[in-house]
Amino acid sequence: MSWLPAPQEPLLRVAVAGGTHGNELCGVFLARHWLRCPEELKRPSFSAIPILANPEASAICRRYVHKDLNRSFTSTVLSSKATPDEPYEVTRARELNQWLGPKGSGQAFDFTLDLHNTTANMGACIITKANCSVFAMHMCRYLQLQSLELPCRVFLFQPSGETFSLDSVAKIGMALELGPQPQGVLRADRFSQMRALVASSLDFIELFNQGTAFPAFEMEVYKNFGEEDFPRTEAGDLAGVVHPQLQDRDFEPLQPGAPIFQLFSGEDVLYQGDRTMYPIFINEAAYYKTHKAFIKTEKIMTSVPALPPLPSALTHSL
Amino acid sequence: MTSCDFTEEPIKKIAIFGGTHGNELTGVFLVKHWLENGAEIQRTGLEVKPFITNPRAVEKCTRYIDCDLNRAFDLENLGKKVSEDLPYEVRRAQEINHLFGPKNSENSYDIIFDLHNTTSNMGCTLILEDSRNDFLIQMFHYIKTSLAPLPCYVYLIEHPSLKYATTRSIAKHPVGIEVGPQPQGVLRADILDQMRKMIKYALDFIHNFNEGKEFPPCSVEVYKIMDKVDYPRNESGEIAALIHPNLQAALHYESLQMELAICVWNLPPWVLGTPLAENHWSSGSTGHTNLLNS
């Protein structure tokens, strides 16, 4: 695998976004808290900016008002002309792109972290794009080592077309996905775990900005290669549920022939693939509508080269 | 203690409601399945009607459209003049009252089972509205015994001000079935299996009752509602603290000593790992907590 090169300058323009989905409450409440008390996001060399990404959806505790904000950062949407009756999230995506971007340009923010929850039993999962920066891989590693209570895995996401998520606007972007937590519910354990992971990510940026070197390492990562829908009737309704032997087993190996669904009539549906697969986002509430019972990943051991320290001339000027 | 002096008529008309809250999916899918294939819920001599109570909310996978259907069945709402201006759920309550009621009349259904899920860790819970309903207490005892060793709790909502006007309250014998934890908008196989069993045992009991089987005196431990506790809120009404991790992790229905009781972790002046202030629930007697975070 190849990685994009590390930043050559300190990361100074950093944002942490919560409430991209208004019913994923760790991010909503953290963002609201930091907007009142931003001290927690300060480090000696920079201050991260808190963002409540989808305020209208957060106010009504829904994933979105008209369309999914976290699918709206495509070139088509971002370059479209404003119209009076356009979806709320289209307007908002353009606003966020103006603020944190423009996407793909030299003026974009150095780093954005986007906070999410899932109903799936995924523990702490860091999502970064498949051909990300070596810096991002080192941050993933750092967060993994800090996350002692909760298993922390790295998901390298390969979209089928262009990137579309909020974190793709910044030069380097990542998402933190913590679960399980029901939509519309705030759990103290997930909340404090999310808060601690954000603090660690800012600590990592500070270490980098201060000229720290990070050695090469090897790490297991999960890379997506497909999705599986629920069994459905001709009318498109659910015909079965995630099999009890698969439920809550995110990131565990699933062999061909293992049961994946249980029909209402009682029969099992077996996995038809030809190799071991690592399912994630198993039974995520928001994915019923988009026909995903789980995402299929493969587990890969990957080598990441050293992250060289910033030149001391740059760090001394901070 | 209850007597076994059953002088009532055999039970004839039963309904099973799903989708009273459109995002509590176990009931939605069980009812939809039984509408396609009702073999599992047939019993000789019984009419068992599965029914989706809030189809528009089910369609949108949301709790309700205008107002909570499961709070709409008071006599004032049921008696309002039919009008397009009424909230959807009030109009729907009137339709359901017409089909399965009328509430408080001789013609209403004998039993209505209303299927619900909660995000709380409540396991299998049966909800009782009237502590003098010997028939239902015997049914609940039968269900609990049949489910054992899987725990099944009985929650009594009889209370002068906290009892609410449920969808099922139009029946002579209303039964609430609440199974959790399950996130809204998610269908779990284990929860589905538990709810399915509760219904099966309930129908078996009714069938046995109709056949003239005798049920000896029994007693059932119930958890009676005492109070509802809101989250601490700030001036804007926003939630200002979370359920304490010690309480979140506790098996619900566990007794809490009042001195330690509900400690709430304040949000704004919070240092990582150290709550700066804890609120204690002070009350004279030991209480049990219920329906948290649902």
XYZ file of C-alpha atoms in Angstrom, chain B:
294
model
C -52.299 -13.338 46.791
C -54.998 -13.957 44.238
C -57.842 -16.434 44.230
C -58.616 -18.831 41.440
C -62.254 -17.903 41.429
C -62.639 -17.382 37.667
C -66.258 -16.695 36.890
C -65.581 -14.818 33.691
C -66.645 -16.028 30.270
C -64.095 -17.684 27.980
C -61.828 -15.249 26.203
C -62.845 -14.768 22.589
C -61.380 -11.678 20.931
C -57.671 -10.933 21.141
C -55.604 -8.373 19.273
C -51.833 -8.068 18.974
C -50.688 -4.538 18.220
C -47.340 -3.671 16.640
C -45.988 -0.320 15.482
C -47.660 1.817 18.163
C -44.220 3.430 18.067
C -43.069 3.179 14.473
C -39.371 2.721 15.254
C -39.794 -0.118 17.769
C -39.285 -2.781 15.180
C -39.842 -6.145 16.848
C -43.588 -5.640 17.105
C -43.754 -4.148 13.610
C -42.128 -7.187 12.045
C -43.884 -9.796 14.133
C -47.280 -8.303 13.250
C -46.349 -7.975 9.546
C -45.183 -11.590 9.557
C -48.354 -12.790 11.269
C -50.515 -10.833 8.812
C -48.853 -12.896 6.059
C -48.802 -16.159 7.949
C -50.787 -16.320 11.159
C -50.356 -20.037 11.941
C -48.126 -19.375 14.952
C -50.781 -17.273 16.708
C -53.794 -19.483 16.004
C -55.425 -21.267 18.949
C -58.675 -23.221 18.772
C -61.653 -21.123 19.727
C -59.744 -17.854 19.734
C -59.846 -14.977 17.281
C -56.356 -13.441 17.307
C -55.993 -10.342 15.181
C -52.535 -8.863 14.470
C -52.695 -5.147 13.691
C -50.344 -2.254 12.869
C -51.594 0.667 14.923
C -49.508 3.541 13.537
C -48.789 2.759 9.875
C -47.592 6.260 8.956
C -45.026 6.226 11.761
C -43.977 2.697 10.724
C -43.552 3.884 7.136
C -41.208 6.652 8.308
C -39.568 4.517 11.012
C -40.265 7.207 13.571
C -41.883 7.101 17.033
C -44.903 9.145 15.908
C -46.014 11.719 13.339
C -47.765 14.432 15.437
C -48.065 13.062 18.972
C -47.445 9.847 20.895
C -50.205 7.356 20.010
C -49.573 5.534 23.273
C -50.652 8.610 25.249
C -53.661 9.471 23.092
C -56.346 7.109 24.351
C -57.900 9.275 27.025
C -61.651 9.812 26.910
C -61.251 13.473 25.966
C -59.291 12.633 22.796
C -61.523 9.699 21.954
C -64.600 11.892 22.252
C -63.357 14.800 20.118
C -65.277 15.694 16.975
C -63.797 13.999 13.912
C -61.792 16.568 11.955
C -58.836 16.801 9.590
C -57.326 19.342 11.973
C -56.866 16.811 14.729
C -53.316 15.410 15.104
C -52.850 12.219 13.071
C -52.486 10.039 16.160
C -55.702 11.377 17.722
C -57.632 10.513 14.539
C -55.930 7.138 14.518
C -56.838 6.580 18.199
C -60.475 7.207 17.361
C -60.321 4.695 14.473
C -58.669 2.075 16.677
C -61.197 2.696 19.446
C -63.954 2.113 16.924
C -62.366 -1.139 15.645
C -61.272 -2.679 18.950
C -63.276 -0.794 21.574
C -65.144 1.275 22.427
C -63.123 1.812 25.598
C -65.062 0.903 28.774
C -67.826 -0.876 26.879
C -69.013 -4.490 26.812
C -68.100 -4.797 23.118
C -64.405 -4.018 23.438
C -61.803 -6.687 22.735
C -61.085 -9.032 25.629
C -57.292 -8.744 25.483
C -54.909 -6.497 23.582
C -51.177 -7.195 23.588
C -49.216 -4.085 22.628
C -45.647 -4.839 21.504
C -42.858 -2.390 22.349
C -39.083 -2.139 22.512
C -36.891 0.010 24.713
C -33.254 1.086 24.475
C -33.048 0.381 28.210
C -31.663 -2.866 29.580
C -35.076 -4.091 30.778
C -35.043 -7.606 29.392
C -38.541 -9.073 29.057
C -41.091 -6.861 30.824
C -44.855 -7.288 31.114
C -46.773 -4.114 31.887
C -49.812 -4.298 34.135
C -52.273 -1.408 34.476
C -54.532 -2.660 37.266
C -53.331 -4.526 40.362
C -56.785 -6.086 40.853
C -56.769 -7.918 37.510
C -56.457 -11.490 38.764
C -56.732 -12.952 35.280
C -53.736 -11.017 33.980
C -51.696 -11.653 37.118
C -52.211 -15.392 36.608
C -51.274 -14.996 32.930
C -48.111 -13.105 33.857
C -47.204 -15.757 36.404
C -47.610 -18.411 33.689
C -45.448 -16.452 31.236
C -42.712 -15.859 33.827
C -42.650 -19.522 34.812
C -42.537 -20.636 31.167
C -39.700 -18.254 30.305
C -37.529 -19.185 33.293
C -34.569 -19.166 33.690
C -34.794 -16.126 31.385
C -35.963 -13.361 33.734
C -39.292 -11.678 33.043
C -40.338 -8.645 35.063
C -43.764 -7.208 35.801
C -44.037 -3.421 35.792
C -47.175 -1.965 37.361
C -48.115 1.478 36.070
C -51.084 1.928 38.389
C -50.645 5.430 39.800
C -53.071 8.332 40.231
C -51.123 10.746 38.023
C -48.378 8.782 36.260
C -50.608 6.170 34.590
C -51.046 7.019 30.925
C -53.790 6.382 28.380
C -52.317 3.516 26.385
C -53.457 2.109 23.040
C -54.186 -1.208 24.739
C -56.304 0.412 27.463
C -59.403 0.123 25.275
C -59.439 -3.633 25.942
C -60.908 -5.298 29.016
C -57.485 -6.818 29.757
C -54.641 -4.615 28.465
C -51.147 -6.169 28.296
C -47.987 -4.201 27.539
C -45.005 -6.191 26.295
C -41.702 -4.301 26.444
C -38.423 -5.990 25.451
C -34.973 -4.418 25.439
C -32.325 -3.279 25.026
C -32.751 -2.694 21.330
C -31.886 0.524 19.488
C -34.736 2.281 17.726
C -34.796 1.368 14.054
C -32.935 -1.927 14.626
C -34.259 -5.490 14.686
C -32.277 -7.968 16.813
C -32.757 -11.726 16.506
C -32.455 -12.362 20.248
C -35.060 -9.731 21.153
C -37.377 -11.050 18.421
C -37.089 -14.551 19.842
C -37.900 -13.354 23.375
C -40.966 -11.367 22.345
C -42.213 -14.212 20.191
C -41.982 -16.570 23.183
C -43.846 -14.147 25.453
C -46.755 -14.061 22.999
C -46.684 -17.832 22.559
C -46.924 -18.455 26.303
C -49.627 -15.824 26.688
C -51.769 -17.493 24.015
C -51.112 -20.935 25.520
C -52.343 -19.621 28.891
C -55.516 -18.201 27.377
C -56.182 -21.443 25.523
C -55.678 -23.444 28.745
C -57.954 -21.047 30.621
C -60.685 -21.442 28.017
C -60.342 -25.232 28.217
C -61.225 -25.015 31.895
C -57.773 -25.578 33.374
C -57.431 -24.590 36.999
C -54.682 -22.272 38.118
C -53.823 -22.468 41.820
C -53.258 -19.305 43.868
C -50.006 -17.578 43.024
C -48.152 -14.430 43.834
C -46.066 -12.272 41.558
C -43.415 -9.710 42.427
C -44.128 -6.453 40.652
C -42.209 -3.203 40.233
C -44.604 -0.381 40.855
C -44.002 3.048 39.393
C -43.104 5.624 42.046
C -41.818 8.544 40.091
C -40.265 9.701 36.855
C -36.849 11.344 37.031
C -35.870 13.825 34.360
C -32.298 14.673 33.365
C -30.785 17.778 34.906
C -31.305 20.557 32.349
C -29.829 24.005 31.765
C -31.810 27.252 31.342
C -32.462 26.453 27.674
C -33.919 23.084 28.592
C -30.988 21.155 27.143
C -29.779 18.069 28.931
C -26.887 19.071 31.181
C -25.736 15.711 32.505
C -25.732 12.010 31.715
C -26.957 8.884 33.405
C -24.067 7.924 35.677
C -22.026 4.961 34.346
C -22.701 3.024 37.564
C -26.434 3.276 36.955
C -26.246 2.728 33.199
C -24.335 -0.507 33.796
C -26.652 -1.762 36.544
C -29.131 -4.437 35.687
C -32.407 -2.644 35.774
C -34.772 -3.600 38.545
C -31.803 -3.786 40.898
C -32.447 -2.223 44.213
C -30.495 0.947 44.910
C -29.679 2.168 48.347
C -30.747 5.775 48.480
C -27.433 7.109 49.745
C -25.679 5.947 46.583
C -28.698 6.161 44.350
C -28.852 8.182 41.185
C -25.566 10.030 40.910
C -25.560 12.297 37.953
C -22.394 13.483 36.312
C -22.528 17.200 35.661
C -21.360 18.173 32.226
C -19.887 21.689 32.115
C -17.400 21.781 35.020
C -16.054 18.345 34.279
C -12.526 17.131 34.640
C -11.680 13.965 32.772
C -12.211 11.010 35.077
C -13.409 13.003 38.057
C -16.982 14.111 38.498
C -16.897 17.423 40.320
C -20.404 17.184 41.639
C -22.759 14.333 42.143
C -26.468 14.612 42.682
C -27.939 12.176 45.125
C -31.548 11.170 45.057
C -32.767 11.499 48.564
C -35.865 9.647 49.573
C -37.067 7.728 52.569
C -37.219 4.250 51.109
C -35.278 1.986 48.800
C -36.367 2.444 45.227
C -35.955 0.548 41.996
C -35.122 2.289 38.786
C -36.950 1.708 35.571
C -37.141 2.762 31.937
C -33.838 4.623 31.937
C -32.479 6.138 28.753
C -35.450 4.873 26.758
